[in-house]
Structure formats: structure tokens, C-alpha cells
């Protein structure tokens, strides 16, 4: 890499020293320049509408900082609480007034750093602290993240269950903005409001194999709506395993399993017979049970059955499994004879049971069954297009797809 620009800078500085006859002042030291001076105390130059002494501020009221007199102006205001949450605000073009544009948190400790400059350009500084009061009557909105901490497959969504209903875009935006999902490596993703008390988060694509996902909330103390304030939420950490995908072709009666894009097994299966056809679409593994009792009463089947099945991997809430079906080995690879589950030999079912984990993907194609819904019967989140998924977000609905300018700058690789 060429260093010529740096050399030119040194030469020009040397020439400037010679011309001025004052090298220490021009290049070696900046003493005397207004911006190099220690900031003066700007207490007499600004007014603040915060509380005095031991009083506490009303979190419903905005902050305001104004410049006093004609000999100075405000250049910057930085207001944060003790957990690092910033208070957004606007500074007037003439530097005469700054005011907050987002609500304060209740029961929080704030530090406000005000920067000013006088008519000569010298910098001033004033730091103020205050506490906000707790509302006399309030209901806390608590958040429980799911699933439990642990290792999952690439298809596992993050869930957030609220303790109270939240309706309306403004209130939902407050909640959604406070729920943080960060993955390494970084992925594009979004929350989706399933209903007024439930949110799901998924990436645009599946989680990267080997990723780490951290979920947290900054909601505590924030006003969500009248008489409803954010409460506590325990953070969550997930790790993501290999990308395991099982594709069941109900037409060819075979299941093919892939690990990180490479085929690792293909086994004969039987799926739902006419009237009980297996659902098409992407399903996320919900859990595994060594043995499950299945009866015709559980699905309202007209033909009676009552069986114990083994090596059962659940993929829907309504009772669809991938499991051992030794009674149908003669049909596996040739015909569909089940009541909706995917049956295979005991050996193949044991292998599948040991290979997959919660969050892995099971996709059914070429069945005459209904399509797997996005919600309401397990985790069908991946059956919704990304375009529709974004519409379920209070923050992204109606916005252009792609990272915001600030996010684009943050995510830009450093050279």
C-alpha cells in the first residue's frame, strides 16, 4: 500500500511551519484553538425541564433542553438510561431547543449529556442525571421467550408470549422495537404478530448452521399504552446445529434426508391414505417420544385402531408423526396406507429418531392432503412467503424490503 499521501501531508505541514515561523503552534500543538480547549461548564447557558433535587420525572412527559441567551447554542444532546437505552430526540436547526421524541421508561435512572458552543466556537458541557417515577396505577406486560435454551435445528422459530393483549400498530411497535434477536453470523429476520399475545421470529432464510442466537428485551419500564408498562423478560440463548432436512415424496413413497445439502439417507415410507392424506408443506420438528399410544378416537377415524408406536418424531400439534410402522412394511415404498403419519420400518425410524432434533425440517410433497398452515398446528412458519411475513410486523409492514440506511452502514464489511 502506498504511503505517499502521508508523506505529502508531512511536507505541507513543514512548509506551513516555515512560512509561519511558529512550528509548535501551527502543527505540533493546537493550544489556542477553540475546539482544543477544555469544555466550559454550560450550566448557565442551558435550561432543562427535568426534576429538581430528589424529585422524580413523570415518564409521560417529554424532555426539553433549551439554550439561554444569545451567546451560545446547543450542538448535541445524548440521553441514556442505566441499561443503555437511548432517548431519541430532535434538535432545532438553530441549536436553540432539543426535545425527546420517544417516551421515557418508568422507574429508570437517566443521564443527559448536553454539548454547547459559545459565540467564539468554544465547547461547553453539562451533565445532568434524574430518575423517573413509577405510575401510580399500572399493569406490567411480561414476556416469555421460547423455546427453552438449547440446541435446535435451522428451522426453529423464536416465540414471544405476552402476559396481556396488545393491539394497535403504535403499541405493537413499542413492544416489537424492544424485543431483540441477534444472531452470529448475522441474518435478516422479523417478528410476526400471530395474535395479540403471541409473536414469532424467523429469519428470511433458515438459520445458518452453527449459528448462535441471543434473544432479549428492553421493554421493562417502557409505556406500551395507557396503564400498561413493560415488565421483565428472561433472556434466551439458542445454538443451531447442522441443517437437517427430510423431504417425503408421497407420490414416490420415499423420504430423502439431507445434512447441510448432502443426501445422507433415502428410505421407503408410507403416508396418509385417501381421506387421511398427509399435509403438504414444511413442518418443523416439535419433539421426539420413544413411544406413543395412537387411537382412532384421537383423529375421529371411522376404522378402529389402537396401537403403541415407537421412535415417534412429532411434526404437528394434531398428532402427525414420523414413526416406526412394522405392520405396513409391505406397503412402504409402494402405497399410502396410514392415517396421516409417515410410517417406516423400525430400523429406519430408529435412525431418523436419532438423527433429527427439535427445529429440524420435514417437508412433504406430492400428497393429496391440505397444505400445512403457517400457524395453529405446530410450527408451519416457513410456509409463509417472506413478503407476507413482513406484513405481520408492526415495524416492517408497509416499508420497502431491505435494511435501513443505519443498518446498512452497520452491516457493511470493514476493510
mmCIF file of C-alpha atoms in Angstrom:
data_model
loop_
_atom_site.group_PDB
_atom_site.id
_atom_site.type_symbol
_atom_site.label_atom_id
_atom_site.label_comp_id
_atom_site.label_asym_id
_atom_site.label_seq_id
_atom_site.Cartn_x
_atom_site.Cartn_y
_atom_site.Cartn_z
ATOM 1 C CA UNK A 1 0.000 0.000 0.000
ATOM 2 C CA UNK A 2 1.395 3.416 -0.958
ATOM 3 C CA UNK A 3 2.248 5.884 1.819
ATOM 4 C CA UNK A 4 2.675 8.871 -0.475
ATOM 5 C CA UNK A 5 -0.384 10.780 0.850
ATOM 6 C CA UNK A 6 1.053 10.717 4.373
ATOM 7 C CA UNK A 7 4.437 11.997 3.140
ATOM 8 C CA UNK A 8 2.782 14.885 1.321
ATOM 9 C CA UNK A 9 0.918 15.796 4.485
ATOM 10 C CA UNK A 10 4.135 15.971 6.500
ATOM 11 C CA UNK A 11 5.861 18.093 3.860
ATOM 12 C CA UNK A 12 2.985 20.522 3.615
ATOM 13 C CA UNK A 13 2.913 20.867 7.390
ATOM 14 C CA UNK A 14 6.663 21.528 7.437
ATOM 15 C CA UNK A 15 6.283 24.179 4.773
ATOM 16 C CA UNK A 16 3.492 25.766 6.795
ATOM 17 C CA UNK A 17 5.758 25.873 9.847
ATOM 18 C CA UNK A 18 8.452 27.616 7.856
ATOM 19 C CA UNK A 19 6.026 30.105 6.420
ATOM 20 C CA UNK A 20 4.535 30.956 9.803
ATOM 21 C CA UNK A 21 7.747 30.710 11.784
ATOM 22 C CA UNK A 22 5.803 29.016 14.558
ATOM 23 C CA UNK A 23 6.022 25.244 14.166
ATOM 24 C CA UNK A 24 4.802 24.392 17.638
ATOM 25 C CA UNK A 25 1.675 26.464 17.212
ATOM 26 C CA UNK A 26 0.813 25.511 13.647
ATOM 27 C CA UNK A 27 1.495 21.764 13.666
ATOM 28 C CA UNK A 28 2.948 20.454 16.867
ATOM 29 C CA UNK A 29 0.318 21.857 19.279
ATOM 30 C CA UNK A 30 -3.202 23.132 18.887
ATOM 31 C CA UNK A 31 -3.203 25.293 22.008
ATOM 32 C CA UNK A 32 -5.285 28.379 21.475
ATOM 33 C CA UNK A 33 -7.788 26.789 19.088
ATOM 34 C CA UNK A 34 -11.324 26.957 20.488
ATOM 35 C CA UNK A 35 -12.009 23.248 19.868
ATOM 36 C CA UNK A 36 -8.896 22.178 21.809
ATOM 37 C CA UNK A 37 -9.949 23.944 24.994
ATOM 38 C CA UNK A 38 -11.364 22.037 27.945
ATOM 39 C CA UNK A 39 -15.189 22.313 27.762
ATOM 40 C CA UNK A 40 -16.550 25.010 29.992
ATOM 41 C CA UNK A 41 -19.450 24.488 32.372
ATOM 42 C CA UNK A 42 -22.566 25.235 30.339
ATOM 43 C CA UNK A 43 -24.912 25.285 33.342
ATOM 44 C CA UNK A 44 -25.739 28.975 32.842
ATOM 45 C CA UNK A 45 -26.184 28.530 29.119
ATOM 46 C CA UNK A 46 -28.994 25.946 29.107
ATOM 47 C CA UNK A 47 -32.331 25.284 30.777
ATOM 48 C CA UNK A 48 -33.668 21.786 31.459
ATOM 49 C CA UNK A 49 -37.236 20.808 32.304
ATOM 50 C CA UNK A 50 -36.145 17.836 34.416
ATOM 51 C CA UNK A 51 -36.876 17.397 38.124
ATOM 52 C CA UNK A 52 -35.036 19.260 40.862
ATOM 53 C CA UNK A 53 -33.307 17.602 43.812
ATOM 54 C CA UNK A 54 -34.836 14.312 44.914
ATOM 55 C CA UNK A 55 -37.968 14.749 42.798
ATOM 56 C CA UNK A 56 -38.690 12.237 40.059
ATOM 57 C CA UNK A 57 -39.722 12.949 36.496
ATOM 58 C CA UNK A 58 -43.043 11.953 35.014
ATOM 59 C CA UNK A 59 -42.176 9.359 32.316
ATOM 60 C CA UNK A 60 -45.204 10.506 30.304
ATOM 61 C CA UNK A 61 -43.712 13.970 29.785
ATOM 62 C CA UNK A 62 -41.025 14.674 27.161
ATOM 63 C CA UNK A 63 -37.576 16.037 27.995
ATOM 64 C CA UNK A 64 -36.650 19.510 26.809
ATOM 65 C CA UNK A 65 -33.326 21.353 26.785
ATOM 66 C CA UNK A 66 -33.169 24.994 25.638
ATOM 67 C CA UNK A 67 -30.323 27.432 25.084
ATOM 68 C CA UNK A 68 -30.379 30.598 27.215
ATOM 69 C CA UNK A 69 -29.213 33.986 25.954
ATOM 70 C CA UNK A 70 -27.781 34.948 22.588
ATOM 71 C CA UNK A 71 -24.153 33.939 23.085
ATOM 72 C CA UNK A 72 -24.346 30.194 22.508
ATOM 73 C CA UNK A 73 -26.232 27.221 21.095
ATOM 74 C CA UNK A 74 -26.794 23.507 21.721
ATOM 75 C CA UNK A 75 -24.752 21.214 19.466
ATOM 76 C CA UNK A 76 -25.737 17.777 20.790
ATOM 77 C CA UNK A 77 -27.810 16.030 23.451
ATOM 78 C CA UNK A 78 -27.268 12.400 24.484
ATOM 79 C CA UNK A 79 -29.781 10.914 26.917
ATOM 80 C CA UNK A 80 -29.496 7.288 28.070
ATOM 81 C CA UNK A 81 -30.807 5.209 30.941
ATOM 82 C CA UNK A 82 -28.822 2.887 33.194
ATOM 83 C CA UNK A 83 -29.272 -0.131 30.883
ATOM 84 C CA UNK A 84 -28.077 1.750 27.816
ATOM 85 C CA UNK A 85 -31.368 2.656 26.138
ATOM 86 C CA UNK A 86 -31.149 5.868 24.140
ATOM 87 C CA UNK A 87 -33.825 8.543 24.131
ATOM 88 C CA UNK A 88 -34.490 9.709 20.576
ATOM 89 C CA UNK A 89 -34.849 13.452 20.115
ATOM 90 C CA UNK A 90 -34.787 16.386 17.726
ATOM 91 C CA UNK A 91 -32.511 19.429 17.787
ATOM 92 C CA UNK A 92 -33.710 22.617 16.119
ATOM 93 C CA UNK A 93 -31.649 23.932 13.217
ATOM 94 C CA UNK A 94 -30.529 26.997 15.174
ATOM 95 C CA UNK A 95 -29.471 24.917 18.199
ATOM 96 C CA UNK A 96 -31.937 26.697 20.464
ATOM 97 C CA UNK A 97 -34.016 23.689 21.535
ATOM 98 C CA UNK A 98 -33.807 19.909 21.854
ATOM 99 C CA UNK A 99 -36.767 17.709 22.814
ATOM 100 C CA UNK A 100 -37.273 13.969 23.161
ATOM 101 C CA UNK A 101 -39.422 12.146 20.605
ATOM 102 C CA UNK A 102 -39.740 8.769 22.349
ATOM 103 C CA UNK A 103 -41.237 8.109 25.796
ATOM 104 C CA UNK A 104 -39.091 7.642 28.869
ATOM 105 C CA UNK A 105 -39.068 4.420 30.841
ATOM 106 C CA UNK A 106 -40.728 4.327 34.249
ATOM 107 C CA UNK A 107 -38.592 3.659 37.312
ATOM 108 C CA UNK A 108 -35.366 4.343 35.393
ATOM 109 C CA UNK A 109 -32.216 6.385 36.035
ATOM 110 C CA UNK A 110 -31.217 8.749 33.205
ATOM 111 C CA UNK A 111 -28.064 10.635 32.332
ATOM 112 C CA UNK A 112 -28.330 13.609 29.959
ATOM 113 C CA UNK A 113 -25.145 14.953 28.360
ATOM 114 C CA UNK A 114 -25.572 18.357 26.709
ATOM 115 C CA UNK A 115 -22.897 19.814 24.428
ATOM 116 C CA UNK A 116 -22.876 23.525 23.552
ATOM 117 C CA UNK A 117 -20.648 26.126 21.954
ATOM 118 C CA UNK A 118 -20.345 29.839 22.582
ATOM 119 C CA UNK A 119 -20.190 32.636 20.016
ATOM 120 C CA UNK A 120 -16.446 32.039 19.567
ATOM 121 C CA UNK A 121 -16.883 28.303 18.964
ATOM 122 C CA UNK A 122 -15.544 27.170 22.338
ATOM 123 C CA UNK A 123 -17.189 23.934 23.560
ATOM 124 C CA UNK A 124 -19.333 23.700 26.661
ATOM 125 C CA UNK A 125 -20.633 20.677 28.507
ATOM 126 C CA UNK A 126 -23.277 19.960 31.112
ATOM 127 C CA UNK A 127 -24.161 16.519 32.515
ATOM 128 C CA UNK A 128 -27.420 16.014 34.392
ATOM 129 C CA UNK A 129 -28.995 12.950 35.993
ATOM 130 C CA UNK A 130 -32.511 12.207 37.176
ATOM 131 C CA UNK A 131 -34.881 9.352 37.960
ATOM 132 C CA UNK A 132 -38.333 8.710 36.562
ATOM 133 C CA UNK A 133 -41.293 7.896 38.746
ATOM 134 C CA UNK A 134 -43.379 4.734 38.715
ATOM 135 C CA UNK A 135 -47.009 5.229 37.619
ATOM 136 C CA UNK A 136 -49.482 5.068 40.463
ATOM 137 C CA UNK A 137 -51.621 2.518 38.657
ATOM 138 C CA UNK A 138 -50.035 0.258 36.100
ATOM 139 C CA UNK A 139 -50.186 -3.228 34.663
ATOM 140 C CA UNK A 140 -46.960 -4.933 33.709
ATOM 141 C CA UNK A 141 -46.516 -6.574 30.321
ATOM 142 C CA UNK A 142 -44.226 -9.532 30.887
ATOM 143 C CA UNK A 143 -42.619 -11.503 28.069
ATOM 144 C CA UNK A 144 -41.677 -15.186 27.967
ATOM 145 C CA UNK A 145 -39.383 -16.259 25.148
ATOM 146 C CA UNK A 146 -39.360 -19.722 23.642
ATOM 147 C CA UNK A 147 -38.290 -22.396 23.124
ATOM 148 C CA UNK A 148 -36.167 -23.343 26.133
ATOM 149 C CA UNK A 149 -32.461 -22.583 25.861
ATOM 150 C CA UNK A 150 -30.564 -25.290 23.999
ATOM 151 C CA UNK A 151 -29.522 -26.607 20.598
ATOM 152 C CA UNK A 152 -32.036 -26.636 17.736
ATOM 153 C CA UNK A 153 -32.385 -27.152 14.020
ATOM 154 C CA UNK A 154 -32.181 -24.409 11.411
ATOM 155 C CA UNK A 155 -35.967 -24.108 11.151
ATOM 156 C CA UNK A 156 -36.706 -23.300 14.804
ATOM 157 C CA UNK A 157 -38.623 -20.006 15.188
ATOM 158 C CA UNK A 158 -38.251 -17.860 18.304
ATOM 159 C CA UNK A 159 -41.516 -17.188 20.119
ATOM 160 C CA UNK A 160 -42.563 -14.399 22.487
ATOM 161 C CA UNK A 161 -45.639 -14.857 24.680
ATOM 162 C CA UNK A 162 -47.074 -11.704 26.283
ATOM 163 C CA UNK A 163 -48.907 -11.570 29.602
ATOM 164 C CA UNK A 164 -51.548 -9.158 28.246
ATOM 165 C CA UNK A 165 -53.126 -8.415 24.885
ATOM 166 C CA UNK A 166 -51.507 -5.700 22.767
ATOM 167 C CA UNK A 167 -53.493 -4.231 19.888
ATOM 168 C CA UNK A 168 -52.894 -1.304 17.556
ATOM 169 C CA UNK A 169 -49.811 -0.546 15.482
ATOM 170 C CA UNK A 170 -48.413 2.091 17.848
ATOM 171 C CA UNK A 171 -48.484 -0.150 20.930
ATOM 172 C CA UNK A 172 -47.224 -3.154 18.986
ATOM 173 C CA UNK A 173 -44.366 -1.085 17.586
ATOM 174 C CA UNK A 174 -43.212 -0.242 21.132
ATOM 175 C CA UNK A 175 -43.169 -3.941 22.026
ATOM 176 C CA UNK A 176 -41.583 -5.144 18.810
ATOM 177 C CA UNK A 177 -38.874 -2.496 18.879
ATOM 178 C CA UNK A 178 -37.873 -3.640 22.370
ATOM 179 C CA UNK A 179 -37.610 -7.357 21.548
ATOM 180 C CA UNK A 180 -34.087 -8.007 20.281
ATOM 181 C CA UNK A 181 -32.900 -11.036 18.302
ATOM 182 C CA UNK A 182 -29.204 -11.098 17.410
ATOM 183 C CA UNK A 183 -27.522 -13.958 15.595
ATOM 184 C CA UNK A 184 -23.900 -14.721 14.782
ATOM 185 C CA UNK A 185 -23.485 -14.825 11.852
ATOM 186 C CA UNK A 186 -25.994 -12.010 11.316
ATOM 187 C CA UNK A 187 -29.195 -12.820 9.406
ATOM 188 C CA UNK A 188 -32.135 -10.763 8.200
ATOM 189 C CA UNK A 189 -35.283 -11.567 10.160
ATOM 190 C CA UNK A 190 -38.507 -10.198 11.617
ATOM 191 C CA UNK A 191 -41.199 -10.674 14.238
ATOM 192 C CA UNK A 192 -44.718 -11.638 13.155
ATOM 193 C CA UNK A 193 -47.783 -10.975 15.311
ATOM 194 C CA UNK A 194 -49.624 -14.305 15.328
ATOM 195 C CA UNK A 195 -52.256 -12.812 17.635
ATOM 196 C CA UNK A 196 -52.474 -10.077 20.262
ATOM 197 C CA UNK A 197 -50.405 -12.077 22.783
ATOM 198 C CA UNK A 198 -48.068 -14.139 20.583
ATOM 199 C CA UNK A 199 -45.169 -13.222 18.285
ATOM 200 C CA UNK A 200 -42.923 -15.469 16.201
ATOM 201 C CA UNK A 201 -39.483 -14.501 14.909
ATOM 202 C CA UNK A 202 -37.798 -16.191 11.950
ATOM 203 C CA UNK A 203 -35.031 -15.239 9.531
ATOM 204 C CA UNK A 204 -35.746 -14.595 5.867
ATOM 205 C CA UNK A 205 -33.937 -17.856 5.163
ATOM 206 C CA UNK A 206 -33.254 -20.667 7.610
ATOM 207 C CA UNK A 207 -30.786 -20.016 10.422
ATOM 208 C CA UNK A 208 -27.182 -20.645 9.322
ATOM 209 C CA UNK A 209 -25.859 -23.989 10.549
ATOM 210 C CA UNK A 210 -23.730 -23.431 13.641
ATOM 211 C CA UNK A 211 -25.234 -20.026 14.429
ATOM 212 C CA UNK A 212 -25.700 -18.590 17.917
ATOM 213 C CA UNK A 213 -28.957 -16.736 18.588
ATOM 214 C CA UNK A 214 -29.426 -14.366 21.552
ATOM 215 C CA UNK A 215 -32.893 -13.055 22.406
ATOM 216 C CA UNK A 216 -33.528 -10.262 24.914
ATOM 217 C CA UNK A 217 -35.971 -7.498 25.817
ATOM 218 C CA UNK A 218 -35.543 -3.789 26.539
ATOM 219 C CA UNK A 219 -39.235 -3.436 27.310
ATOM 220 C CA UNK A 220 -39.060 -3.113 31.096
ATOM 221 C CA UNK A 221 -40.331 0.294 32.220
ATOM 222 C CA UNK A 222 -41.466 1.413 28.758
ATOM 223 C CA UNK A 223 -45.019 2.615 28.309
ATOM 224 C CA UNK A 224 -46.854 0.359 25.866
ATOM 225 C CA UNK A 225 -50.253 2.017 26.140
ATOM 226 C CA UNK A 226 -52.410 3.658 28.809
ATOM 227 C CA UNK A 227 -51.900 1.868 32.140
ATOM 228 C CA UNK A 228 -49.732 -0.835 30.525
ATOM 229 C CA UNK A 229 -45.962 -0.720 31.016
ATOM 230 C CA UNK A 230 -43.258 -3.132 30.007
ATOM 231 C CA UNK A 231 -42.187 -5.750 32.523
ATOM 232 C CA UNK A 232 -39.387 -8.244 32.875
ATOM 233 C CA UNK A 233 -38.267 -10.888 30.386
ATOM 234 C CA UNK A 234 -35.613 -13.560 30.872
ATOM 235 C CA UNK A 235 -33.088 -13.560 28.002
ATOM 236 C CA UNK A 236 -32.694 -16.642 25.838
ATOM 237 C CA UNK A 237 -29.744 -18.208 24.026
ATOM 238 C CA UNK A 238 -30.053 -20.815 21.268
ATOM 239 C CA UNK A 239 -27.391 -22.631 19.305
ATOM 240 C CA UNK A 240 -28.148 -24.007 15.863
ATOM 241 C CA UNK A 241 -26.972 -27.407 14.672
ATOM 242 C CA UNK A 242 -26.455 -28.819 11.194
ATOM 243 C CA UNK A 243 -29.033 -28.163 8.515
ATOM 244 C CA UNK A 244 -31.100 -31.374 8.577
ATOM 245 C CA UNK A 245 -33.927 -31.569 6.026
ATOM 246 C CA UNK A 246 -36.153 -34.565 5.380
ATOM 247 C CA UNK A 247 -38.210 -34.493 2.171
ATOM 248 C CA UNK A 248 -41.055 -37.012 1.952
ATOM 249 C CA UNK A 249 -42.412 -37.613 -1.538
ATOM 250 C CA UNK A 250 -45.890 -39.040 -1.043
ATOM 251 C CA UNK A 251 -46.021 -39.891 -4.751
ATOM 252 C CA UNK A 252 -42.856 -41.994 -4.873
ATOM 253 C CA UNK A 253 -43.271 -43.211 -1.258
ATOM 254 C CA UNK A 254 -39.703 -42.340 -0.261
ATOM 255 C CA UNK A 255 -38.157 -39.994 2.277
ATOM 256 C CA UNK A 256 -34.762 -38.467 1.472
ATOM 257 C CA UNK A 257 -32.749 -36.897 4.287
ATOM 258 C CA UNK A 258 -30.078 -34.235 3.754
ATOM 259 C CA UNK A 259 -27.402 -32.863 6.049
ATOM 260 C CA UNK A 260 -26.044 -29.457 5.038
ATOM 261 C CA UNK A 261 -27.264 -30.012 1.494
ATOM 262 C CA UNK A 262 -25.845 -33.534 1.034
ATOM 263 C CA UNK A 263 -28.027 -36.648 0.920
ATOM 264 C CA UNK A 264 -27.341 -38.970 3.851
ATOM 265 C CA UNK A 265 -30.199 -41.480 3.532
ATOM 266 C CA UNK A 266 -33.265 -42.433 1.497
ATOM 267 C CA UNK A 267 -35.851 -44.782 2.963
ATOM 268 C CA UNK A 268 -39.187 -46.259 1.800
ATOM 269 C CA UNK A 269 -42.242 -44.871 3.590
ATOM 270 C CA UNK A 270 -45.992 -44.892 3.579
ATOM 271 C CA UNK A 271 -48.047 -41.724 4.127
ATOM 272 C CA UNK A 272 -51.746 -40.925 4.554
ATOM 273 C CA UNK A 273 -54.254 -42.961 2.557
ATOM 274 C CA UNK A 274 -57.221 -41.334 0.759
ATOM 275 C CA UNK A 275 -59.367 -39.499 3.285
ATOM 276 C CA UNK A 276 -56.389 -39.115 5.631
ATOM 277 C CA UNK A 277 -53.804 -37.707 3.237
ATOM 278 C CA UNK A 278 -50.679 -36.233 4.867
ATOM 279 C CA UNK A 279 -50.421 -32.431 4.805
ATOM 280 C CA UNK A 280 -48.144 -30.922 2.177
ATOM 281 C CA UNK A 281 -45.602 -28.307 3.167
ATOM 282 C CA UNK A 282 -42.738 -27.560 5.529
ATOM 283 C CA UNK A 283 -43.060 -28.738 9.126
ATOM 284 C CA UNK A 284 -40.653 -28.128 11.997
ATOM 285 C CA UNK A 285 -39.852 -30.998 14.341
ATOM 286 C CA UNK A 286 -41.648 -30.291 17.625
ATOM 287 C CA UNK A 287 -40.199 -33.094 19.708
ATOM 288 C CA UNK A 288 -39.497 -36.803 19.979
ATOM 289 C CA UNK A 289 -41.184 -39.557 22.009
ATOM 290 C CA UNK A 290 -39.870 -43.097 22.248
ATOM 291 C CA UNK A 291 -43.398 -44.489 22.494
ATOM 292 C CA UNK A 292 -46.833 -43.017 21.811
ATOM 293 C CA UNK A 293 -50.274 -44.597 22.018
ATOM 294 C CA UNK A 294 -52.314 -43.784 18.923
ATOM 295 C CA UNK A 295 -56.043 -44.448 18.678
ATOM 296 C CA UNK A 296 -58.704 -43.835 16.070
ATOM 297 C CA UNK A 297 -60.575 -41.667 18.587
ATOM 298 C CA UNK A 298 -57.766 -39.084 18.566
ATOM 299 C CA UNK A 299 -58.443 -38.151 14.918
ATOM 300 C CA UNK A 300 -62.060 -39.283 14.601
ATOM 301 C CA UNK A 301 -61.216 -42.143 12.242
ATOM 302 C CA UNK A 302 -64.122 -44.404 11.242
ATOM 303 C CA UNK A 303 -61.976 -47.558 11.192
ATOM 304 C CA UNK A 304 -60.890 -48.567 14.680
ATOM 305 C CA UNK A 305 -57.249 -48.813 15.721
ATOM 306 C CA UNK A 306 -55.343 -48.670 18.994
ATOM 307 C CA UNK A 307 -51.583 -49.050 18.693
ATOM 308 C CA UNK A 308 -48.381 -48.291 20.574
ATOM 309 C CA UNK A 309 -45.905 -46.786 18.127
ATOM 310 C CA UNK A 310 -42.192 -46.342 18.691
ATOM 311 C CA UNK A 311 -39.478 -43.906 17.648
ATOM 312 C CA UNK A 312 -42.095 -41.203 17.150
ATOM 313 C CA UNK A 313 -40.984 -37.775 15.896
ATOM 314 C CA UNK A 314 -43.801 -35.229 16.183
ATOM 315 C CA UNK A 315 -44.302 -32.606 13.448
ATOM 316 C CA UNK A 316 -47.802 -31.185 14.171
ATOM 317 C CA UNK A 317 -49.872 -30.433 17.247
ATOM 318 C CA UNK A 318 -52.755 -32.511 15.872
ATOM 319 C CA UNK A 319 -50.729 -35.709 16.056
ATOM 320 C CA UNK A 320 -48.804 -36.148 12.828
ATOM 321 C CA UNK A 321 -45.605 -38.111 13.421
ATOM 322 C CA UNK A 322 -42.791 -39.814 11.608
ATOM 323 C CA UNK A 323 -42.667 -43.206 13.343
ATOM 324 C CA UNK A 324 -41.994 -46.922 13.158
ATOM 325 C CA UNK A 325 -44.799 -48.845 11.441
ATOM 326 C CA UNK A 326 -43.680 -52.505 11.213
ATOM 327 C CA UNK A 327 -47.243 -53.579 10.295
ATOM 328 C CA UNK A 328 -47.035 -51.679 6.983
ATOM 329 C CA UNK A 329 -43.566 -52.689 5.784
ATOM 330 C CA UNK A 330 -45.116 -54.392 2.763
ATOM 331 C CA UNK A 331 -46.664 -51.091 1.635
ATOM 332 C CA UNK A 332 -43.678 -48.868 2.365
ATOM 333 C CA UNK A 333 -42.165 -47.634 -0.877
ATOM 334 C CA UNK A 334 -45.283 -48.733 -2.782
ATOM 335 C CA UNK A 335 -48.529 -47.342 -1.333
ATOM 336 C CA UNK A 336 -50.001 -44.888 1.160
ATOM 337 C CA UNK A 337 -51.878 -46.716 3.918
ATOM 338 C CA UNK A 338 -51.573 -44.621 7.120
ATOM 339 C CA UNK A 339 -53.979 -42.240 8.834
ATOM 340 C CA UNK A 340 -51.758 -39.263 8.051
ATOM 341 C CA UNK A 341 -48.447 -40.114 9.682
ATOM 342 C CA UNK A 342 -45.298 -41.085 7.837
ATOM 343 C CA UNK A 343 -44.540 -44.727 8.604
ATOM 344 C CA UNK A 344 -41.299 -46.641 8.033
ATOM 345 C CA UNK A 345 -39.526 -49.744 9.254
ATOM 346 C CA UNK A 346 -38.452 -49.896 12.886
ATOM 347 C CA UNK A 347 -34.775 -49.692 11.914
ATOM 348 C CA UNK A 348 -35.297 -46.663 9.678
ATOM 349 C CA UNK A 349 -37.479 -44.959 12.279
ATOM 350 C CA UNK A 350 -34.837 -45.509 14.958
ATOM 351 C CA UNK A 351 -32.180 -43.988 12.660
ATOM 352 C CA UNK A 352 -34.415 -40.978 11.901
ATOM 353 C CA UNK A 353 -35.241 -40.559 15.595
ATOM 354 C CA UNK A 354 -31.538 -40.441 16.485
ATOM 355 C CA UNK A 355 -30.605 -38.171 13.559
ATOM 356 C CA UNK A 356 -33.068 -35.283 13.903
ATOM 357 C CA UNK A 357 -33.570 -32.771 16.696
ATOM 358 C CA UNK A 358 -36.238 -30.199 17.550
ATOM 359 C CA UNK A 359 -36.204 -27.443 14.951
ATOM 360 C CA UNK A 360 -35.164 -29.651 12.030
ATOM 361 C CA UNK A 361 -37.249 -29.610 8.852
ATOM 362 C CA UNK A 362 -39.660 -32.210 7.483
ATOM 363 C CA UNK A 363 -41.229 -31.366 4.121
ATOM 364 C CA UNK A 364 -43.998 -33.341 2.417
ATOM 365 C CA UNK A 365 -44.581 -33.026 -1.315
ATOM 366 C CA UNK A 366 -46.942 -34.617 -3.857
ATOM 367 C CA UNK A 367 -49.606 -35.534 -1.311
ATOM 368 C CA UNK A 368 -53.325 -35.072 -1.855
ATOM 369 C CA UNK A 369 -53.602 -33.592 1.615
ATOM 370 C CA UNK A 370 -54.207 -29.999 2.659
ATOM 371 C CA UNK A 371 -51.386 -27.503 2.884
ATOM 372 C CA UNK A 372 -49.695 -27.102 6.245
ATOM 373 C CA UNK A 373 -50.895 -23.797 7.788
ATOM 374 C CA UNK A 374 -48.364 -21.238 8.976
ATOM 375 C CA UNK A 375 -49.880 -21.193 12.490
ATOM 376 C CA UNK A 376 -52.293 -23.183 14.605
ATOM 377 C CA UNK A 377 -50.975 -26.721 14.156
ATOM 378 C CA UNK A 378 -47.365 -26.681 15.210
ATOM 379 C CA UNK A 379 -44.691 -24.590 13.538
ATOM 380 C CA UNK A 380 -45.591 -24.027 9.899
ATOM 381 C CA UNK A 381 -43.912 -20.615 9.788
ATOM 382 C CA UNK A 382 -41.842 -21.472 6.710
ATOM 383 C CA UNK A 383 -44.948 -22.000 4.591
ATOM 384 C CA UNK A 384 -45.497 -18.231 4.507
ATOM 385 C CA UNK A 385 -43.582 -16.156 1.973
ATOM 386 C CA UNK A 386 -41.145 -13.568 3.298
ATOM 387 C CA UNK A 387 -43.213 -10.808 1.673
ATOM 388 C CA UNK A 388 -46.310 -11.824 3.647
ATOM 389 C CA UNK A 389 -44.263 -12.423 6.793
ATOM 390 C CA UNK A 390 -43.036 -8.819 6.783
ATOM 391 C CA UNK A 391 -46.652 -7.645 6.684
ATOM 392 C CA UNK A 392 -47.181 -9.276 10.065
ATOM 393 C CA UNK A 393 -44.623 -6.950 11.636
ATOM 394 C CA UNK A 394 -45.766 -3.677 13.196
ATOM 395 C CA UNK A 395 -42.413 -2.141 12.194
ATOM 396 C CA UNK A 396 -41.898 -3.546 8.684
ATOM 397 C CA UNK A 397 -45.441 -3.632 7.332
ATOM 398 C CA UNK A 398 -45.734 -1.108 4.521
ATOM 399 C CA UNK A 399 -41.983 -0.491 4.335
ATOM 400 C CA UNK A 400 -39.615 -1.290 1.490
ATOM 401 C CA UNK A 401 -37.713 -4.531 1.868
ATOM 402 C CA UNK A 402 -34.031 -4.217 2.708
ATOM 403 C CA UNK A 403 -32.004 -2.872 5.657
ATOM 404 C CA UNK A 404 -32.476 0.720 6.761
ATOM 405 C CA UNK A 405 -29.627 3.124 5.999
ATOM 406 C CA UNK A 406 -28.291 2.926 9.546
ATOM 407 C CA UNK A 407 -28.388 -0.889 9.469
ATOM 408 C CA UNK A 408 -26.739 -0.990 6.054
ATOM 409 C CA UNK A 409 -23.878 1.110 7.412
ATOM 410 C CA UNK A 410 -23.579 -1.088 10.491
ATOM 411 C CA UNK A 411 -23.577 -4.321 8.484
ATOM 412 C CA UNK A 412 -21.157 -3.096 5.804
ATOM 413 C CA UNK A 413 -17.948 -5.185 5.964
ATOM 414 C CA UNK A 414 -14.954 -3.309 7.313
ATOM 415 C CA UNK A 415 -11.923 -3.132 5.041
#
